[in-house]
Short mmCIF file of C-alpha atoms (C1' of nucleotides) in Angstrom, two decimals:
data_model
loop_
_atom_site.label_atom_id
_atom_site.label_comp_id
_atom_site.label_asym_id
_atom_site.label_seq_id
_atom_site.Cartn_x
_atom_site.Cartn_y
_atom_site.Cartn_z
CA MET A 1 10.25 36.56 19.70
CA THR A 2 12.29 33.50 20.56
CA ARG A 3 11.56 31.87 23.89
CA ARG A 4 12.99 28.91 25.66
CA ILE A 5 11.36 26.13 27.62
CA ASN A 6 13.23 23.73 29.85
CA ALA A 7 12.76 20.28 28.40
CA PRO A 8 14.97 17.56 29.80
CA ASP A 9 14.72 14.16 28.11
CA VAL A 10 13.48 15.44 24.79
CA ASN A 11 14.92 14.62 21.38
CA LEU A 12 13.19 17.09 19.11
CA ALA A 13 14.42 15.62 15.84
CA ALA A 14 13.36 12.09 16.72
CA THR A 15 10.02 13.31 18.03
CA LEU A 16 9.15 15.35 14.94
CA GLU A 17 10.63 12.98 12.36
CA CYS A 18 9.54 9.60 13.66
CA GLY A 19 6.45 9.41 11.48
CA GLN A 20 3.76 10.42 13.94
CA ALA A 21 3.26 13.93 12.52
CA PHE A 22 3.35 15.04 8.90
CA ARG A 23 3.53 18.81 8.99
CA TRP A 24 7.03 19.42 10.31
CA SER A 25 10.05 20.20 8.21
CA GLY A 26 13.56 20.72 9.41
CA ALA A 27 16.24 23.04 8.11
CA ASP A 28 20.01 22.91 8.19
CA ASP A 29 20.08 25.52 10.95
CA GLY A 30 18.34 23.10 13.30
CA TRP A 31 14.97 24.83 13.29
CA PHE A 32 11.81 22.82 12.65
CA THR A 33 8.81 24.61 11.22
CA GLY A 34 5.28 23.26 11.43
CA VAL A 35 1.65 24.20 11.63
CA VAL A 36 -0.04 23.31 14.91
CA GLY A 37 -3.68 24.22 15.17
CA ARG A 38 -3.93 27.67 13.67
CA GLU A 39 -0.39 28.79 14.29
CA VAL A 40 3.01 28.31 12.73
CA TRP A 41 5.56 27.10 15.24
CA ARG A 42 9.31 27.04 14.97
CA LEU A 43 11.22 24.78 17.33
CA ARG A 44 14.89 24.11 17.89
CA GLN A 45 16.76 21.83 20.26
CA ASP A 46 18.82 23.79 22.76
CA GLY A 47 20.58 21.36 25.05
CA ASP A 48 18.11 20.44 27.79
CA GLY A 49 15.60 22.83 26.39
CA VAL A 50 13.62 23.84 23.34
CA LEU A 51 13.75 27.22 21.66
CA TRP A 52 10.41 28.14 20.19
CA GLU A 53 8.66 30.86 18.22
CA ARG A 54 5.04 31.28 17.29
CA SER A 55 4.02 32.66 13.91
CA ALA A 56 5.95 35.87 13.46
CA ASP A 57 3.38 36.89 10.95
CA ARG A 58 2.33 40.45 10.45
CA ASP A 59 0.27 40.23 7.28
CA VAL A 60 -2.18 37.58 8.23
CA ARG A 61 -3.55 37.53 11.71
CA PRO A 62 -4.47 34.05 12.93
CA PRO A 63 -8.01 33.76 14.25
CA VAL A 64 -8.01 33.41 18.00
CA ALA A 65 -11.60 32.54 18.76
CA ALA A 66 -11.76 28.88 17.80
CA GLY A 67 -9.07 26.25 17.64
CA MET A 68 -6.52 27.80 19.91
CA PRO A 69 -3.18 26.05 19.49
CA LEU A 70 -2.33 23.32 21.89
CA PRO A 71 0.20 24.59 24.38
CA LEU A 72 3.72 23.60 23.55
CA LYS A 73 4.32 21.60 26.69
CA ARG A 74 1.22 19.57 26.16
CA TYR A 75 1.86 19.10 22.43
CA LEU A 76 5.31 17.72 23.11
CA SER A 77 4.14 15.76 26.18
CA LEU A 78 6.67 17.69 28.24
CA ASP A 79 4.28 17.60 31.18
CA ARG A 80 5.10 13.94 31.66
CA SER A 81 8.20 12.16 32.87
CA LEU A 82 9.82 10.13 30.12
CA ARG A 83 11.80 8.21 32.74
CA GLU A 84 8.62 7.09 34.44
CA ILE A 85 7.05 6.11 31.13
CA VAL A 86 10.09 4.12 30.01
CA ALA A 87 10.25 2.44 33.42
CA THR A 88 6.97 0.70 32.57
CA PHE A 89 8.46 -0.92 29.44
CA PRO A 90 9.23 -4.64 29.58
CA ASP A 91 12.84 -5.69 29.96
CA GLU A 92 13.19 -6.58 26.31
CA PRO A 93 16.66 -6.12 24.76
CA ALA A 94 15.57 -4.83 21.36
CA LEU A 95 13.21 -2.33 22.95
CA GLN A 96 15.70 -1.16 25.56
CA ALA A 97 18.31 -0.70 22.85
CA ALA A 98 15.86 1.38 20.81
CA VAL A 99 15.16 3.53 23.88
CA ARG A 100 18.89 4.13 24.39
CA ARG A 101 19.45 5.02 20.75
CA HIS A 102 16.55 7.44 20.48
CA TRP A 103 16.27 8.67 24.04
CA GLY A 104 13.98 11.70 24.18
CA LEU A 105 11.52 10.57 21.53
CA ARG A 106 8.08 11.54 22.76
CA VAL A 107 4.59 10.72 21.56
CA LEU A 108 2.93 13.97 20.54
CA ARG A 109 -0.52 15.12 21.58
CA GLN A 110 -1.99 16.07 18.24
CA GLU A 111 -5.42 17.24 17.22
CA PRO A 112 -7.62 14.14 16.76
CA TRP A 113 -9.31 15.03 13.48
CA GLU A 114 -6.05 15.95 11.76
CA THR A 115 -4.56 12.71 13.05
CA LEU A 116 -7.45 10.57 11.83
CA ALA A 117 -7.50 12.27 8.43
CA SER A 118 -3.74 11.99 8.01
CA PHE A 119 -3.71 8.29 8.76
CA ILE A 120 -6.69 7.59 6.53
CA ALA A 121 -4.51 9.13 3.84
CA SER A 122 -1.56 6.97 4.90
CA SER A 123 -2.87 3.66 3.64
CA THR A 124 -0.27 2.04 1.38
CA LYS A 125 1.60 5.31 1.07
CA GLN A 126 5.17 6.21 1.88
CA ILE A 127 5.65 8.82 4.58
CA VAL A 128 6.92 11.36 2.06
CA GLN A 129 3.74 10.89 0.06
CA ILE A 130 1.55 11.20 3.15
CA ARG A 131 3.19 14.52 3.91
CA GLN A 132 2.46 15.62 0.37
CA ILE A 133 -1.23 14.67 0.60
CA VAL A 134 -1.65 16.39 3.97
CA GLU A 135 0.00 19.52 2.59
CA LEU A 136 -2.24 19.49 -0.49
CA LEU A 137 -5.33 19.20 1.71
CA ALA A 138 -4.16 22.10 3.84
CA ARG A 139 -3.39 24.28 0.84
CA ARG A 140 -6.63 23.48 -0.91
CA PHE A 141 -9.01 23.65 2.05
CA GLY A 142 -7.18 25.17 5.00
CA GLU A 143 -7.03 28.78 6.09
CA VAL A 144 -3.81 30.73 5.73
CA VAL A 145 -2.42 31.09 9.23
CA GLY A 146 1.00 32.49 8.54
CA ARG A 147 3.61 33.34 6.02
CA GLY A 148 7.32 33.28 6.19
CA ARG A 149 10.54 32.07 4.71
CA PRO A 150 10.42 28.38 3.81
CA PRO A 151 12.72 26.22 5.92
CA GLY A 152 16.17 25.94 4.46
CA CYS A 153 15.66 28.81 2.07
CA PRO A 154 18.14 31.69 2.25
CA PRO A 155 16.56 35.00 3.27
CA ALA A 156 17.23 37.13 0.22
CA ARG A 157 16.58 34.69 -2.56
CA GLY A 158 14.06 35.86 -5.08
CA ASP A 159 13.90 33.44 -7.98
CA SER A 160 10.62 31.67 -8.63
CA ALA A 161 11.97 28.21 -7.98
CA HIS A 162 12.79 29.29 -4.44
CA PRO A 163 10.08 31.68 -3.38
CA ALA A 164 11.14 34.00 -0.61
CA VAL A 165 7.81 33.68 1.14
CA ALA A 166 5.81 30.57 1.90
CA LEU A 167 2.19 30.44 2.98
CA TYR A 168 1.27 28.22 5.86
CA HIS A 169 -2.18 26.71 6.05
CA ALA A 170 -4.07 25.20 8.95
CA PHE A 171 -5.26 21.66 8.47
CA PRO A 172 -8.91 21.90 7.33
CA SER A 173 -11.62 21.04 9.81
CA ALA A 174 -13.89 18.04 9.38
CA SER A 175 -16.79 20.30 8.48
CA VAL A 176 -14.79 21.86 5.65
CA ILE A 177 -13.75 18.48 4.27
CA ALA A 178 -17.32 17.23 4.69
CA ARG A 179 -18.44 19.86 2.19
CA ALA A 180 -15.75 19.01 -0.33
CA THR A 181 -16.48 17.00 -3.45
CA LEU A 182 -14.87 13.72 -4.34
CA PRO A 183 -13.06 15.20 -7.37
CA GLU A 184 -11.64 17.93 -5.16
CA LEU A 185 -10.26 15.33 -2.78
CA LEU A 186 -8.98 13.21 -5.64
CA ALA A 187 -7.03 16.24 -6.80
CA CYS A 188 -5.14 16.01 -3.52
CA LYS A 189 -3.77 12.64 -4.65
CA LEU A 190 -5.83 10.65 -2.19
CA GLY A 191 -6.82 8.06 -4.77
CA PHE A 192 -9.12 5.39 -3.39
CA ARG A 193 -8.74 6.91 0.08
CA ALA A 194 -10.72 10.01 -0.95
CA LYS A 195 -14.09 8.40 -0.32
CA TYR A 196 -12.93 7.19 3.09
CA LEU A 197 -11.80 10.66 4.12
CA LEU A 198 -15.04 12.22 2.92
CA ALA A 199 -17.14 9.69 4.85
CA ALA A 200 -15.06 10.17 8.00
CA ALA A 201 -15.36 13.95 7.74
CA ARG A 202 -19.13 13.67 7.45
CA ALA A 203 -19.30 11.32 10.42
CA VAL A 204 -17.40 13.85 12.54
CA ASP A 205 -19.25 16.84 11.14
CA THR A 206 -22.68 15.38 11.87
CA GLY A 207 -21.65 14.32 15.35
CA ARG A 208 -22.07 10.64 14.53
CA LEU A 209 -18.47 10.23 15.61
CA ASP A 210 -17.33 12.21 18.66
CA LEU A 211 -13.55 12.27 18.49
CA GLY A 212 -13.29 14.17 21.74
CA ALA A 213 -15.04 11.37 23.57
CA LEU A 214 -12.47 8.81 22.42
CA ARG A 215 -9.94 10.34 24.77
CA ARG A 216 -12.02 9.41 27.79
CA MET A 217 -13.15 5.99 26.60
CA GLU A 218 -11.67 2.65 27.46
CA LEU A 219 -9.21 1.80 24.70
CA GLY A 220 -11.11 -1.16 23.27
CA ARG A 221 -14.35 0.76 23.05
CA ALA A 222 -12.68 3.76 21.49
CA ARG A 223 -11.13 1.49 18.87
CA GLU A 224 -14.54 -0.03 18.11
CA GLU A 225 -15.92 3.45 17.44
CA LEU A 226 -13.22 4.19 14.90
CA LEU A 227 -13.53 0.78 13.25
CA LYS A 228 -17.08 1.71 12.25
CA LEU A 229 -15.54 4.02 9.66
CA ALA A 230 -14.94 2.61 6.19
CA GLY A 231 -11.26 2.57 5.40
CA VAL A 232 -10.27 2.46 9.05
CA GLY A 233 -8.90 -0.81 10.34
CA ASP A 234 -6.86 -1.72 13.40
CA LYS A 235 -3.73 0.09 12.24
CA ILE A 236 -5.31 3.45 11.44
CA ALA A 237 -7.56 3.28 14.51
CA ASN A 238 -4.59 2.67 16.78
CA CYS A 239 -2.57 5.48 15.20
CA THR A 240 -5.46 7.89 15.69
CA LEU A 241 -5.91 6.84 19.31
CA LEU A 242 -2.21 6.99 20.16
CA PHE A 243 -1.18 10.18 18.36
CA GLY A 244 -4.45 12.08 18.53
CA CYS A 245 -6.45 10.89 21.50
CA GLY A 246 -3.90 10.38 24.24
CA GLN A 247 -4.48 6.64 24.38
CA ASP A 248 -0.94 5.66 25.40
CA ALA A 249 -1.59 1.93 25.27
CA ALA A 250 -2.77 1.92 21.65
CA PHE A 251 -0.35 -0.19 19.63
CA PRO A 252 -0.29 0.28 15.85
CA VAL A 253 1.29 -2.55 13.91
CA ASP A 254 2.32 -1.86 10.34
CA VAL A 255 4.85 -3.50 8.05
CA TRP A 256 7.73 -1.84 9.91
CA MET A 257 6.46 -2.99 13.26
CA GLN A 258 6.01 -6.50 11.93
CA ARG A 259 9.71 -6.46 11.09
CA ALA A 260 10.62 -4.98 14.45
CA LEU A 261 8.56 -7.48 16.37
CA ARG A 262 10.47 -10.33 14.79
CA ARG A 263 13.44 -9.12 16.82
CA VAL A 264 11.43 -8.93 20.02
CA LYS A 265 11.03 -12.09 22.02
CA ARG A 266 8.52 -10.90 24.59
CA ARG A 267 5.73 -9.33 22.66
CA ARG A 268 2.73 -10.13 24.82
CA ASP A 269 2.40 -7.01 26.89
CA PHE A 270 4.20 -3.72 26.49
CA GLY A 271 2.35 -2.15 29.39
CA PRO A 272 0.28 1.00 29.88
CA TYR A 273 2.56 2.96 27.54
CA ALA A 274 2.69 0.32 24.83
CA GLY A 275 2.20 2.98 22.20
CA TRP A 276 5.36 4.78 23.29
CA ALA A 277 7.27 1.50 23.20
CA GLN A 278 5.86 0.91 19.75
CA GLN A 279 7.10 4.28 18.54
CA TYR A 280 10.63 3.59 19.74
CA LEU A 281 10.63 0.23 17.97
CA PHE A 282 9.08 1.71 14.84
CA PHE A 283 11.55 4.57 14.58
CA ASP A 284 14.47 2.29 15.37
CA GLU A 285 13.43 -0.13 12.67
CA ARG A 286 13.21 2.63 10.08
CA THR A 287 16.50 4.28 10.97
CA ARG A 288 18.42 1.03 11.18
CA ARG A 289 17.35 0.22 7.63
CA ARG A 290 18.90 3.46 6.47
CA GLN A 291 22.06 3.45 8.48
CA PRO A 292 23.24 0.94 11.08
CA LEU A 293 23.34 2.60 14.47
CA PRO A 294 25.53 1.86 17.46
CA ASP A 295 23.85 -0.07 20.23
CA THR A 296 24.51 2.53 22.88
CA GLY A 297 24.56 6.26 23.26
CA ALA A 298 21.55 8.46 23.80
CA GLN A 299 21.60 11.29 21.32
CA GLY A 300 24.21 10.88 18.68
"C1'" DT B 1 10.46 -0.51 -15.58
"C1'" DG B 2 8.94 -2.70 -11.71
"C1'" DC B 3 8.48 -2.90 -6.87
"C1'" DC B 4 6.59 -1.28 -2.85
"C1'" DA B 5 4.60 1.88 0.42
"C1'" DG B 6 2.98 3.46 8.66
"C1'" DG B 7 -4.00 -0.71 4.83
"C1'" DC B 8 -8.35 -1.97 4.09
"C1'" DC B 9 -12.25 -4.20 1.72
"C1'" DT B 10 -14.32 -7.94 -0.64
"C1'" DG B 11 -14.78 -12.39 -2.50
"C1'" DT B 12 -13.45 -17.14 -2.16
"C1'" DC B 13 -12.44 -21.38 -0.05
"C1'" DG C 1 -10.83 -17.82 9.81
"C1'" DA C 2 -7.23 -17.42 6.26
"C1'" DC C 3 -5.87 -15.73 2.08
"C1'" DA C 4 -5.51 -13.29 -2.52
"C1'" DG C 5 -6.51 -9.59 -5.39
"C1'" DG C 6 -7.79 -4.92 -6.11
"C1'" DC C 7 -7.51 -0.25 -5.14
"C1'" DA C 8 -4.51 5.05 -6.91
"C1'" DT C 9 -0.30 7.00 -6.95
"C1'" DG C 10 4.49 8.27 -6.74
"C1'" DG C 11 9.37 7.55 -4.94
"C1'" DC C 12 13.24 4.96 -5.72
#
DNA sequence: TGCCAGGCCTGTC
DNA sequence: GACAGGCATGGC
């Protein structure tokens, strides 16, 4: 069943494709398909709203006891006013231009373990490769939570190169990864990051690291907790805190942000929503490298 | 073929 | 504290 939620000030494509989440894929018909928690979601921009469907699966029934999916509004941060958030940004031309160009981009509220694991896998990897690693981990270790037609695949196509039915897997929990072997993780193309992911999973599984607590901690202290993990530096810690722990002021700086910040004069303080500002600058930097964009206009 | 990728760790100075 | 090299792997 397709439902609709009113969602002013949301740019679904920018939000799902700006590099903060790795399990969404878009199709030519405008629908995005992704696994959130233990459900498959399909989302589509519909003017000032979002059309959405949950897994229309009949063969495999998603477990409902543990890991209930985050509600859509919360996942997309629709319970917050983008205008109020943007109003806290500094009056910096490059940032304001990025906001105009990608108006509606929102920082997602993702599950913290999946976020941490994904960004541990991200080290010196291109986004397309990160998506591949995350997918391999889900297929190898995650439970099947749905099946359906792959995005962009015509309904009645039966040849093996374009299977008519795709399986969707939940991202595996920390306790599942903690029981994996290094060779199994290496098979997911993690390379030298495999040992970091395994150690992080064990830290979470044993309770040595309480990811849930990071949400309530002061940002600096939360970052210190994550930095105790091998393979987690400032960048990965900040990504985890921003995208997975609701720490809106966390400010990841990677090679793209270093480029973007060269165009920003005032870089001292981006305010309580620095992470949101960062994401606008990051996405703007990436898209402008691909195709020069006009300086004005909200949603092209 | 070679460069580089949403980094981080370690050794060296 | 700053810096270089190494680490696995694949897209372009």
